[in-house]
Short mmCIF file of C-alpha atoms in Angstrom, two decimals:
data_model
loop_
_atom_site.label_atom_id
_atom_site.label_comp_id
_atom_site.label_asym_id
_atom_site.label_seq_id
_atom_site.Cartn_x
_atom_site.Cartn_y
_atom_site.Cartn_z
CA MET A 1 -25.91 16.14 13.85
CA GLU A 2 -27.37 18.67 11.40
CA LEU A 3 -24.98 20.94 9.54
CA ASP A 4 -26.37 24.12 11.15
CA ASP A 5 -25.77 22.69 14.62
CA ILE A 6 -22.32 21.51 13.64
CA LEU A 7 -21.31 24.93 12.35
CA ALA A 8 -22.73 26.66 15.44
CA SER A 9 -20.79 24.32 17.72
CA LEU A 10 -17.61 24.69 15.66
CA PHE A 11 -17.70 28.46 15.39
CA PRO A 12 -19.43 30.06 18.40
CA ALA A 13 -17.59 33.26 17.49
CA GLY A 14 -19.40 33.30 14.17
CA HIS A 15 -19.20 32.02 10.65
CA GLU A 16 -20.17 32.86 7.11
CA VAL A 17 -20.88 29.52 5.56
CA ARG A 18 -23.40 29.04 2.76
CA VAL A 19 -24.88 25.88 1.32
CA ALA A 20 -26.13 25.83 -2.26
CA HIS A 21 -26.72 22.89 -4.60
CA GLY A 22 -25.19 20.52 -2.04
CA ARG A 23 -21.94 22.49 -1.91
CA ILE A 24 -20.68 24.14 1.27
CA ALA A 25 -18.49 27.26 1.11
CA GLY A 26 -17.36 30.02 3.42
CA HIS A 27 -15.31 30.49 6.55
CA GLY A 28 -15.59 30.42 10.30
CA VAL A 29 -13.66 31.95 13.19
CA LEU A 30 -12.23 30.12 16.19
CA ARG A 31 -12.33 31.53 19.73
CA ASP A 32 -8.82 32.94 19.38
CA GLY A 33 -9.79 34.72 16.17
CA ARG A 34 -8.15 32.24 13.84
CA ARG A 35 -9.87 31.94 10.48
CA ILE A 36 -10.89 28.53 9.14
CA HIS A 37 -11.83 28.02 5.50
CA VAL A 38 -14.87 25.80 5.03
CA VAL A 39 -15.40 23.84 1.81
CA GLY A 40 -17.57 20.75 1.67
CA LEU A 41 -20.51 18.68 0.50
CA ALA A 42 -24.03 18.57 1.95
CA ASP A 43 -27.42 16.92 1.50
CA GLY A 44 -26.03 13.58 0.37
CA ILE A 45 -25.07 14.99 -3.02
CA ALA A 46 -23.65 12.68 -5.71
CA LEU A 47 -20.34 14.21 -6.79
CA GLY A 48 -20.40 15.00 -10.50
CA VAL A 49 -18.02 16.78 -12.85
CA GLU A 50 -19.37 20.30 -12.15
CA ASP A 51 -19.34 19.80 -8.37
CA ALA A 52 -15.78 18.50 -8.38
CA ALA A 53 -14.60 21.38 -10.58
CA SER A 54 -16.34 23.91 -8.35
CA LEU A 55 -14.87 22.49 -5.13
CA ALA A 56 -11.40 22.30 -6.66
CA ALA A 57 -11.60 25.94 -7.78
CA GLN A 58 -12.40 26.96 -4.20
CA VAL A 59 -9.57 24.87 -2.80
CA LEU A 60 -7.06 26.24 -5.33
CA ALA A 61 -8.13 29.81 -4.50
CA ILE A 62 -7.39 29.06 -0.84
CA ALA A 63 -4.08 27.41 -1.75
CA ARG A 64 -2.98 30.69 -3.34
CA GLN A 65 -3.59 32.60 -0.10
CA THR A 66 -0.62 32.92 2.20
CA ASP A 67 -2.62 33.01 5.45
CA ALA A 68 -1.91 29.33 6.18
CA ALA A 69 -5.46 29.06 7.47
CA PRO A 70 -6.70 25.47 7.74
CA ILE A 71 -9.42 24.06 5.48
CA LEU A 72 -12.29 22.25 7.15
CA MET A 73 -14.21 19.98 4.79
CA PRO A 74 -17.59 18.88 6.17
CA ILE A 75 -18.95 15.97 4.14
CA ASP A 76 -22.35 14.44 3.67
CA SER A 77 -22.37 13.00 0.15
CA SER A 78 -23.26 9.80 -1.63
CA SER A 79 -20.91 8.31 -4.22
CA GLN A 80 -19.65 9.92 -7.38
CA ARG A 81 -22.50 10.66 -9.79
CA MET A 82 -23.09 7.54 -11.84
CA SER A 83 -23.98 8.56 -15.37
CA ARG A 84 -23.00 8.21 -18.99
CA ARG A 85 -22.41 11.97 -19.25
CA ASP A 86 -20.04 12.17 -16.27
CA GLU A 87 -17.94 9.30 -17.58
CA LEU A 88 -18.00 10.65 -21.14
CA LEU A 89 -16.54 13.91 -19.84
CA GLY A 90 -13.82 12.15 -17.83
CA LEU A 91 -15.09 12.16 -14.25
CA ASN A 92 -11.90 10.42 -13.13
CA GLU A 93 -9.92 13.53 -14.05
CA TYR A 94 -12.29 15.84 -12.16
CA LEU A 95 -12.17 13.73 -9.00
CA ALA A 96 -8.39 13.35 -9.21
CA HIS A 97 -8.02 17.08 -9.77
CA LEU A 98 -9.99 17.74 -6.59
CA ALA A 99 -7.81 15.33 -4.61
CA LYS A 100 -4.64 16.90 -6.05
CA SER A 101 -5.91 20.38 -5.18
CA LEU A 102 -6.46 19.37 -1.56
CA LEU A 103 -2.98 17.87 -1.36
CA LEU A 104 -1.45 20.98 -2.94
CA ALA A 105 -3.23 23.27 -0.49
CA GLU A 106 -1.95 21.14 2.38
CA GLN A 107 1.61 21.33 1.07
CA ALA A 108 1.17 25.10 0.71
CA GLY A 109 0.58 25.32 4.46
CA HIS A 110 -3.19 24.94 4.79
CA ARG A 111 -3.96 21.96 6.98
CA THR A 112 -6.87 20.00 5.60
CA ILE A 113 -9.36 18.40 7.96
CA GLY A 114 -12.25 16.29 6.75
CA LEU A 115 -15.35 16.19 8.94
CA LEU A 116 -17.58 13.30 7.95
CA TYR A 117 -21.03 14.01 9.34
CA GLY A 118 -23.20 12.03 6.91
CA GLY A 119 -22.55 9.67 4.07
CA SER A 120 -19.74 9.29 1.58
CA ALA A 121 -18.93 6.47 -0.78
CA ALA A 122 -16.65 5.03 -3.43
CA GLY A 123 -14.78 7.53 -5.62
CA ALA A 124 -16.36 10.56 -3.96
CA PHE A 125 -14.99 9.40 -0.60
CA ILE A 126 -11.48 9.06 -2.08
CA ALA A 127 -11.56 12.49 -3.75
CA THR A 128 -12.80 14.38 -0.65
CA ALA A 129 -12.64 12.93 2.86
CA LEU A 130 -9.78 10.53 2.20
CA ALA A 131 -7.74 13.25 0.44
CA THR A 132 -7.62 15.41 3.57
CA GLY A 133 -4.66 15.30 5.93
CA THR A 134 -6.80 14.32 8.91
CA LEU A 135 -10.28 12.81 8.77
CA VAL A 136 -12.58 12.97 11.77
CA ALA A 137 -16.20 11.86 12.00
CA LEU A 138 -19.32 12.43 14.02
CA PRO A 139 -21.42 9.55 15.34
CA GLY A 140 -24.03 8.59 12.76
CA ALA A 141 -21.70 9.16 9.83
CA HIS A 142 -22.05 6.31 7.39
CA PRO A 143 -19.19 5.94 4.91
CA GLU A 144 -19.05 2.97 2.59
CA VAL A 145 -17.08 1.73 -0.36
CA MET A 146 -20.14 0.07 -1.87
CA ASP A 147 -23.53 -0.77 -0.40
CA LEU A 148 -24.05 -4.42 0.55
CA PRO A 149 -26.78 -5.14 -2.07
CA SER A 150 -24.47 -3.95 -4.90
CA MET A 151 -21.59 -5.84 -3.33
CA ALA A 152 -23.75 -8.96 -3.26
CA ARG A 153 -24.37 -8.62 -7.01
CA VAL A 154 -20.71 -8.14 -7.85
CA THR A 155 -19.35 -10.84 -5.55
CA LYS A 156 -22.23 -13.24 -6.35
CA LEU A 157 -22.79 -13.86 -2.65
CA SER A 158 -26.16 -13.53 -0.96
CA LEU A 159 -26.93 -10.60 1.31
CA ASP A 160 -27.35 -12.98 4.24
CA VAL A 161 -23.92 -14.49 3.65
CA LEU A 162 -22.37 -11.02 3.42
CA ARG A 163 -24.08 -9.87 6.61
CA GLU A 164 -22.81 -12.97 8.40
CA LYS A 165 -19.26 -12.46 7.15
CA ALA A 166 -19.41 -8.78 8.07
CA LYS A 167 -19.68 -9.81 11.71
CA ALA A 168 -16.42 -11.74 11.48
CA THR A 169 -14.33 -9.07 9.74
CA PRO A 170 -14.44 -5.29 9.46
CA VAL A 171 -12.41 -5.27 6.28
CA PHE A 172 -15.20 -5.10 3.71
CA ALA A 173 -18.39 -4.11 5.53
CA PRO A 174 -19.80 -0.58 5.29
CA GLY A 175 -19.92 1.77 8.23
CA LEU A 176 -17.95 4.20 10.36
CA ASP A 177 -16.60 1.66 12.85
CA ASN A 178 -15.34 -0.65 10.14
CA LEU A 179 -13.58 2.13 8.25
CA ALA A 180 -12.16 3.56 11.45
CA ARG A 181 -10.58 0.19 12.23
CA THR A 182 -8.69 0.25 8.94
CA GLY A 183 -7.20 3.62 9.93
CA ALA A 184 -9.28 5.79 7.60
CA VAL A 185 -10.79 7.85 10.43
CA HIS A 186 -8.44 9.51 12.90
CA ALA A 187 -11.03 10.13 15.63
CA THR A 188 -14.75 10.29 16.21
CA TRP A 189 -15.75 13.52 17.90
CA ASP A 190 -18.17 13.77 20.82
CA PRO A 191 -21.23 15.77 19.77
CA ALA A 192 -22.09 16.42 23.45
CA GLN A 193 -18.91 18.49 23.82
CA PRO A 194 -18.25 21.79 22.00
CA LEU A 195 -16.83 20.93 18.57
CA THR A 196 -14.75 24.11 18.59
CA ALA A 197 -12.64 22.76 21.46
CA GLN A 198 -12.20 19.44 19.67
CA LEU A 199 -11.13 21.24 16.47
CA GLU A 200 -8.68 23.42 18.42
CA ALA A 201 -7.22 20.35 20.11
CA LEU A 202 -6.78 18.67 16.72
CA LEU A 203 -5.09 21.73 15.26
CA ALA A 204 -2.70 21.74 18.22
CA GLU A 205 -1.48 18.28 17.21
CA PRO A 206 1.28 18.29 14.58
CA ALA A 207 0.07 17.15 11.15
CA GLY A 208 2.77 14.55 10.51
CA ASP A 209 3.11 12.02 7.70
CA ASP A 210 0.43 9.66 6.45
CA ALA A 211 0.16 7.16 9.32
CA ARG A 212 -3.17 5.61 8.44
CA ASP A 213 -1.58 2.23 7.77
CA LEU A 214 -0.01 2.19 11.25
CA LEU A 215 -3.36 3.18 12.75
CA GLY A 216 -5.03 0.33 10.88
CA GLN A 217 -2.43 -2.05 12.26
CA GLN A 218 -2.97 -0.86 15.85
CA ARG A 219 -6.74 -1.12 15.46
CA GLN A 220 -6.39 -4.57 13.86
CA GLY A 221 -8.43 -3.59 10.83
CA ARG A 222 -5.52 -3.80 8.38
CA PRO A 223 -3.07 -6.37 9.72
CA LYS A 224 -0.51 -6.28 6.88
CA ALA A 225 -0.55 -2.94 5.00
CA ALA A 226 1.90 -0.99 7.19
CA ALA A 227 4.48 -3.78 7.27
CA ILE A 228 4.26 -4.45 3.52
CA ALA A 229 4.61 -0.77 2.58
CA ALA A 230 7.55 -0.37 4.98
CA ARG A 231 9.23 -3.46 3.59
CA VAL A 232 8.95 -2.20 0.00
CA VAL A 233 10.40 1.16 1.07
CA HIS A 234 13.24 -0.67 2.82
CA GLU A 235 14.05 -2.87 -0.17
CA ALA A 236 13.86 0.09 -2.55
CA THR A 237 16.09 2.39 -0.52
CA ARG A 238 18.78 0.05 0.79
CA GLY A 239 20.98 0.80 -2.23
CA GLY A 240 23.47 -1.43 -3.96
CA MET B 1 19.01 -4.39 -26.49
CA SER B 2 19.56 -7.61 -28.39
CA VAL B 3 17.79 -8.45 -31.63
CA ILE B 4 15.93 -11.28 -29.92
CA SER B 5 14.47 -9.10 -27.19
CA ALA B 6 13.59 -6.39 -29.69
CA LEU B 7 11.63 -8.94 -31.69
CA ARG B 8 10.03 -10.21 -28.55
CA ASN B 9 8.88 -6.69 -27.62
CA GLU B 10 7.60 -6.03 -31.11
CA THR B 11 5.35 -9.06 -31.06
CA THR B 12 4.22 -8.97 -27.44
CA SER B 13 0.59 -7.82 -27.33
CA TRP B 14 0.14 -5.69 -24.20
CA TYR B 15 -3.52 -6.67 -24.02
CA GLU B 16 -2.75 -10.39 -24.04
CA ALA B 17 0.35 -10.30 -21.82
CA SER B 18 0.54 -11.00 -18.09
CA ALA B 19 1.85 -8.42 -15.62
CA ARG B 20 5.26 -10.11 -15.53
CA GLN B 21 5.45 -10.36 -19.32
CA ARG B 22 4.61 -6.66 -19.59
CA ILE B 23 7.38 -5.61 -17.22
CA ASP B 24 9.89 -7.98 -18.85
CA ALA B 25 9.16 -6.50 -22.27
CA LEU B 26 8.94 -2.91 -21.03
CA VAL B 27 12.20 -2.46 -19.15
CA ASP B 28 15.79 -3.21 -20.19
CA ARG B 29 16.17 -6.95 -20.53
CA GLY B 30 16.76 -8.74 -17.24
CA SER B 31 16.98 -5.50 -15.24
CA LEU B 32 14.06 -6.08 -12.87
CA THR B 33 14.67 -6.60 -9.16
CA GLU B 34 11.34 -7.32 -7.52
CA PHE B 35 10.39 -6.16 -4.02
CA VAL B 36 8.33 -8.44 -1.76
CA GLY B 37 8.00 -10.91 -4.61
CA PRO B 38 6.19 -14.26 -4.72
CA ALA B 39 8.90 -15.94 -2.64
CA ALA B 40 7.92 -13.72 0.28
CA ARG B 41 4.44 -15.31 0.15
CA GLU B 42 2.72 -12.12 1.28
CA THR B 43 -0.78 -13.14 0.32
CA SER B 44 -4.12 -11.54 1.08
CA PRO B 45 -5.19 -12.25 4.68
CA HIS B 46 -8.84 -11.69 3.75
CA LEU B 47 -9.74 -13.79 0.70
CA ALA B 48 -9.94 -17.01 2.72
CA ILE B 49 -13.01 -15.62 4.50
CA PHE B 50 -14.74 -15.84 1.13
CA GLY B 51 -13.27 -19.21 0.23
CA LEU B 52 -11.27 -17.59 -2.58
CA PRO B 53 -7.76 -18.60 -3.62
CA THR B 54 -4.86 -16.25 -2.96
CA GLN B 55 -1.90 -15.47 -5.22
CA LEU B 56 1.67 -15.29 -3.96
CA ASP B 57 2.18 -11.72 -5.22
CA ASP B 58 -1.44 -10.61 -4.54
CA GLY B 59 -1.77 -9.63 -8.17
CA ILE B 60 0.90 -6.96 -8.47
CA VAL B 61 4.61 -6.84 -9.28
CA VAL B 62 6.67 -3.94 -7.87
CA GLY B 63 10.39 -3.42 -8.16
CA GLU B 64 13.29 -1.48 -9.58
CA ALA B 65 14.63 -1.73 -13.11
CA ALA B 66 16.35 0.20 -15.87
CA LEU B 67 14.57 1.85 -18.78
CA ASP B 68 16.95 2.73 -21.59
CA GLY B 69 19.70 2.78 -18.98
CA ARG B 70 17.85 4.98 -16.53
CA ALA B 71 17.06 3.70 -13.01
CA VAL B 72 13.29 3.57 -12.47
CA LEU B 73 10.74 2.03 -10.16
CA VAL B 74 8.06 -0.06 -11.80
CA ALA B 75 4.72 -1.67 -10.97
CA ALA B 76 2.35 -3.89 -12.94
CA GLN B 77 -1.10 -5.10 -11.95
CA GLU B 78 -2.23 -8.58 -12.95
CA GLY B 79 -5.71 -8.19 -14.40
CA ARG B 80 -6.26 -11.93 -14.43
CA PHE B 81 -6.15 -12.20 -10.64
CA MET B 82 -9.27 -10.72 -9.00
CA GLY B 83 -9.58 -8.34 -11.96
CA GLY B 84 -6.39 -6.56 -10.89
CA ALA B 85 -8.31 -5.06 -8.01
CA PHE B 86 -6.73 -3.23 -5.09
CA GLY B 87 -6.66 -5.30 -1.91
CA GLU B 88 -4.71 -4.63 1.28
CA VAL B 89 -1.38 -6.22 0.27
CA HIS B 90 -1.68 -5.30 -3.42
CA GLY B 91 -2.30 -1.67 -2.54
CA ALA B 92 0.37 -1.50 0.18
CA LYS B 93 3.04 -2.62 -2.30
CA LEU B 94 2.24 0.34 -4.55
CA VAL B 95 2.08 2.70 -1.55
CA GLY B 96 5.56 1.58 -0.53
CA LEU B 97 6.91 1.95 -4.08
CA LEU B 98 5.64 5.54 -4.36
CA ARG B 99 6.97 6.49 -0.93
CA ALA B 100 10.34 5.11 -2.02
CA ALA B 101 10.12 7.08 -5.26
CA ARG B 102 9.86 10.31 -3.29
CA ALA B 103 12.72 9.32 -1.00
CA THR B 104 15.06 8.25 -3.80
CA ARG B 105 13.83 10.66 -6.52
CA ARG B 106 13.41 7.86 -9.01
CA ASP B 107 10.72 8.03 -11.68
CA VAL B 108 7.93 5.45 -11.66
CA LEU B 109 6.14 3.41 -14.33
CA ILE B 110 2.75 1.99 -13.36
CA CYS B 111 1.11 -0.58 -15.65
CA PHE B 112 -2.55 -0.36 -14.67
CA ASP B 113 -4.94 -3.27 -15.20
CA THR B 114 -7.69 -2.97 -12.65
CA GLY B 115 -11.39 -2.99 -11.93
CA GLY B 116 -10.84 -0.78 -8.88
CA VAL B 117 -11.30 -1.74 -5.24
CA ARG B 118 -11.31 -5.46 -4.39
CA LEU B 119 -14.73 -5.71 -2.79
CA GLN B 120 -13.88 -8.66 -0.54
CA GLU B 121 -11.49 -6.31 1.28
CA ALA B 122 -13.20 -3.11 0.24
CA ASN B 123 -12.25 -0.86 3.16
CA ALA B 124 -8.56 -1.80 2.98
CA GLY B 125 -8.56 -1.37 -0.81
CA GLU B 126 -10.33 1.99 -0.71
CA LEU B 127 -7.91 3.36 1.86
CA ALA B 128 -4.93 1.97 -0.05
CA ILE B 129 -6.03 3.97 -3.10
CA ALA B 130 -6.19 7.12 -0.96
CA GLU B 131 -2.69 6.39 0.37
CA ILE B 132 -1.42 5.76 -3.16
CA ILE B 133 -2.81 9.08 -4.41
CA ARG B 134 -1.20 10.93 -1.49
CA ALA B 135 2.17 9.21 -1.97
CA LEU B 136 2.02 9.74 -5.75
CA VAL B 137 1.23 13.45 -5.50
CA LEU B 138 3.91 14.01 -2.85
CA ALA B 139 6.44 12.26 -5.10
CA ARG B 140 5.42 14.42 -8.05
CA LEU B 141 5.63 17.58 -5.95
CA ALA B 142 9.21 16.50 -5.19
CA GLY B 143 9.97 16.33 -8.91
CA VAL B 144 9.40 12.63 -9.63
CA GLN B 145 7.73 11.61 -12.91
CA VAL B 146 4.99 9.01 -12.66
CA VAL B 147 4.00 7.48 -15.99
CA GLY B 148 0.82 5.40 -16.28
CA LEU B 149 0.46 2.70 -18.95
CA ILE B 150 -3.07 1.51 -19.74
CA GLY B 151 -3.97 -1.18 -22.24
CA GLY B 152 -4.90 -4.32 -20.32
CA ARG B 153 -8.00 -6.50 -20.29
CA ALA B 154 -9.42 -5.07 -17.08
CA GLY B 155 -8.99 -1.44 -18.17
CA CYS B 156 -8.49 1.15 -15.44
CA TYR B 157 -11.65 1.56 -13.40
CA GLY B 158 -12.83 2.89 -10.07
CA GLY B 159 -10.08 4.27 -7.87
CA GLY B 160 -7.61 3.14 -10.53
CA GLY B 161 -9.03 5.84 -12.79
CA LEU B 162 -8.37 8.45 -10.10
CA ILE B 163 -4.80 7.29 -9.57
CA ALA B 164 -4.22 7.34 -13.34
CA ALA B 165 -5.37 10.95 -13.59
CA CYS B 166 -2.82 11.89 -10.91
CA CYS B 167 0.07 10.62 -13.08
CA SER B 168 2.41 12.97 -14.97
CA THR B 169 1.80 11.23 -18.29
CA LEU B 170 -0.68 8.61 -19.43
CA ILE B 171 0.08 6.23 -22.30
CA VAL B 172 -2.92 4.28 -23.62
CA THR B 173 -3.97 1.93 -26.36
CA GLU B 174 -7.42 2.08 -27.89
CA GLN B 175 -8.30 -0.91 -25.68
CA GLY B 176 -7.29 1.06 -22.58
CA ARG B 177 -10.57 2.03 -20.98
CA ILE B 178 -10.52 4.60 -18.19
CA SER B 179 -13.47 5.55 -16.02
CA VAL B 180 -14.65 5.77 -12.43
CA THR B 181 -17.95 3.90 -12.44
CA GLY B 182 -17.84 0.83 -14.63
CA PRO B 183 -20.48 0.07 -17.27
CA GLU B 184 -22.15 -2.72 -15.27
CA VAL B 185 -22.41 -0.62 -12.12
CA ILE B 186 -23.97 2.33 -13.97
CA GLU B 187 -26.41 -0.01 -15.67
CA THR B 188 -27.27 -1.74 -12.38
CA ASN B 189 -27.89 1.55 -10.58
CA LYS B 190 -29.37 3.73 -13.33
CA GLY B 191 -30.83 1.34 -15.86
CA VAL B 192 -29.94 0.08 -19.31
CA GLU B 193 -31.37 3.25 -20.92
CA GLU B 194 -28.62 5.24 -19.14
CA PHE B 195 -25.84 2.82 -19.94
CA ASP B 196 -25.95 -0.40 -21.97
CA SER B 197 -22.94 -2.34 -20.70
CA LYS B 198 -23.42 -5.00 -23.39
CA ASP B 199 -22.93 -2.48 -26.21
CA ARG B 200 -19.18 -2.82 -26.66
CA ALA B 201 -18.86 -0.14 -29.33
CA PHE B 202 -20.66 2.32 -27.06
CA VAL B 203 -18.51 1.41 -24.04
CA TRP B 204 -15.27 1.84 -26.01
CA ARG B 205 -16.15 5.15 -27.59
CA THR B 206 -17.29 6.52 -24.20
CA MET B 207 -14.37 5.26 -22.08
CA GLY B 208 -11.78 3.90 -24.49
CA GLY B 209 -8.27 5.12 -25.17
CA LYS B 210 -9.05 7.00 -28.36
CA HIS B 211 -11.74 9.13 -26.71
CA ARG B 212 -9.58 9.78 -23.68
CA TYR B 213 -6.72 10.82 -25.97
CA LEU B 214 -8.99 13.19 -27.92
CA ILE B 215 -10.33 15.03 -24.85
CA GLY B 216 -6.96 15.25 -23.09
CA GLY B 217 -7.61 12.42 -20.64
CA ALA B 218 -4.52 10.62 -21.97
CA ASP B 219 -1.31 11.95 -23.49
CA ARG B 220 0.01 9.34 -25.89
CA LEU B 221 -1.90 6.79 -27.92
CA VAL B 222 0.13 3.76 -28.97
CA ALA B 223 -0.34 0.46 -30.77
CA ASP B 224 -1.02 -2.66 -28.71
CA SER B 225 2.58 -3.78 -28.34
CA ALA B 226 5.12 -3.76 -25.54
CA ALA B 227 7.61 -2.10 -27.90
CA ALA B 228 5.26 0.81 -28.47
CA PHE B 229 4.72 1.25 -24.72
CA ARG B 230 8.47 1.08 -24.13
CA ALA B 231 9.22 3.73 -26.73
CA ALA B 232 6.47 6.00 -25.41
CA ALA B 233 7.61 5.57 -21.80
CA ILE B 234 11.19 6.47 -22.74
CA GLY B 235 9.83 9.51 -24.56
CA ALA B 236 7.70 10.55 -21.61
CA LEU B 237 10.60 10.38 -19.16
CA SER B 238 12.79 12.42 -21.48
CA SER B 239 10.30 15.30 -21.49
CA PRO B 240 9.53 15.76 -17.80
CA THR B 241 6.56 17.75 -16.52
CA VAL B 242 6.16 19.47 -13.16
CA LEU B 243 3.35 19.48 -10.63
CA ASP B 244 2.86 22.78 -8.83
CA ALA B 245 0.18 25.41 -8.27
CA GLY B 246 0.51 26.57 -11.87
CA THR B 247 -0.10 23.03 -13.15
CA LEU B 248 -3.31 22.69 -11.17
CA ASP B 249 -4.52 26.15 -12.16
CA ALA B 250 -3.97 25.11 -15.77
CA GLU B 251 -5.79 21.84 -15.15
CA GLN B 252 -8.68 23.73 -13.58
CA ALA B 253 -8.95 25.88 -16.71
CA ARG B 254 -8.62 22.82 -18.95
CA LEU B 255 -11.38 20.90 -17.16
CA GLU B 256 -13.70 23.94 -17.07
CA ARG B 257 -13.11 24.48 -20.79
CA ARG B 258 -14.07 20.86 -21.41
CA LEU B 259 -17.40 21.38 -19.64
CA ALA B 260 -18.03 24.56 -21.62
CA ARG B 261 -17.15 22.98 -24.97
CA PHE B 262 -18.62 19.51 -24.60
CA GLY B 263 -20.95 19.63 -21.58
CA THR B 264 -24.10 19.18 -23.64
CA ALA B 265 -22.82 16.36 -25.83
CA GLU B 266 -24.91 13.19 -25.76
CA ASP B 267 -22.32 10.93 -27.33
CA ALA B 268 -18.58 10.81 -27.88
CA THR B 269 -19.06 11.32 -31.63
CA GLU B 270 -20.56 14.78 -30.96
CA ILE B 271 -17.44 15.71 -29.00
CA TRP B 272 -15.18 14.50 -31.80
CA SER B 273 -17.15 16.56 -34.32
CA ALA B 274 -16.98 19.60 -32.05
CA LEU B 275 -13.20 19.18 -32.04
CA GLY B 276 -13.31 19.65 -35.81
CA ILE B 277 -12.54 16.06 -36.71
CA ASP B 278 -14.25 14.98 -39.91
CA PRO B 279 -15.45 12.37 -40.55
CA VAL B 280 -15.92 10.76 -37.10
CA ASP B 281 -17.97 7.65 -37.79
CA ASP B 282 -15.01 5.47 -38.72
CA LEU B 283 -12.64 6.79 -36.01
CA PRO B 284 -13.04 3.69 -33.78
CA ALA B 285 -11.99 1.45 -36.67
CA LEU B 286 -8.86 3.36 -37.70
CA ASP B 287 -5.42 2.02 -36.90
CA GLU B 288 -3.18 4.16 -34.71
CA SER B 289 -1.31 6.00 -37.44
CA SER B 290 -4.43 6.88 -39.46
CA PHE B 291 -6.23 7.90 -36.29
CA LEU B 292 -3.35 10.09 -35.11
CA ALA B 293 -3.10 11.68 -38.55
CA ARG B 294 -6.76 12.63 -38.53
CA ALA B 295 -6.74 13.82 -34.90
CA GLY B 296 -3.51 15.79 -35.34
CA GLY B 297 -3.79 19.41 -34.23
CA LYS B 298 -7.45 19.02 -33.25
CA ARG B 299 -7.43 17.18 -29.95
CA GLU B 300 -7.47 18.79 -26.53
CA SER B 301 -4.10 18.26 -24.87
CA ALA B 302 -3.19 18.17 -21.20
CA ASP B 303 0.39 19.35 -21.67
CA GLY B 304 1.49 21.08 -18.49
CA ALA B 305 -2.02 20.73 -17.10
CA ARG B 306 -2.16 17.36 -15.34
#
């Protein structure tokens, strides 16, 4: 789905959302008049230091507001920007700052909902979509940790071998279905139905704790994570 | 602490040590109780698909210990197993430790040594890093200190670099490299003109501990010894920092100022000169005390802004 169609389906009552330099900003209104902040990434942008700082500034400005209005984060990006300059300037701090800002806003009462409608990858995926409280996707979204050709170089396995192995396990292969099975994606929305109703239904669900490991266990994409984390918590809190 | 263990700490190179040696030398002698240790045999369920060997602790030690008499939680990544990368089990152990930190209000020490996500289980590793960041930030918002220690062979790359920048305090050696995209990956994607991964001096001055310390990407620069890390960690926990809206507003200003001051620099040496450090050419070769003396009062600091 194109961003314009997504926004029209999300906010039939109207929105003021602008896209410039691959960055999405503005707000929309639900049918009951509730305001939704919109902050995101468009056009497959590679997330660099300036982009991360700009997004974080928007998120922090929202976090200061006491309206408790949710933040919707539509995302179509590539990976973090890969350059000497970005690393020289400490890109890790900029991406982490963005993730922290999203978590702070959520704790300040603004639910954060990621809407993956295109690509996202690697560190950019962690700092945006995966830092929201709930991540949903639209069919055709294509998240990945690393593309298969790069993965082939790093793992020293051929592309054919990787493609063959990808059929047997979802745990390393790119794509929405594979990431959803690990628990990263809460739900995939139906583009044939009004998105506004699907957003309202999601907002009606309580936010709750991070249950992505349990989801990954149920979906058999991450067989051990939930049990291991729970066991460490148990051993660390039993006292004595 | 006994004389023997003090000597042992003094001579233990952090760079050369294993994860278990680092923890042993870092915390009060014999105080570690490990959680889900090697005896539990919780190995990676995914590496066999690639015909790769597993390790009984999946390359990370997590547990509780005492640091100068204070109860802490501690983690150390083993850079010599799969480059210290985050797989499903490896990551879940750190997730659990940070969730426990929030529940029990105990401070955490994380000894990073990682290339980032373990690609053979990339989706599980990526998501584990997201869960770690969430658990870490929630623990900090509840008042817990999380101290990162970086000085291992694998550096602190990929998602590890993001987790590190979420910590309250970062202690590094000059060998402690921190970045998101590693040198080889930048070179592979953008060409050797953009990044020459074979040029060690260039890699270290762009991503190494001294540069990170000078721009405020790390808080304490120490010599390559377990004793130095121990002393710095004790110091960090005795001067706690908070994470709240004010902290992130200050970090926003700090990171924007960095772009304004250094955004056009082509090389780390230009940034060091802009800081007012003179001369800069021999900075990489200086030992810690000479380096700290020359950088004193000139570096950007992240105090109260991380």
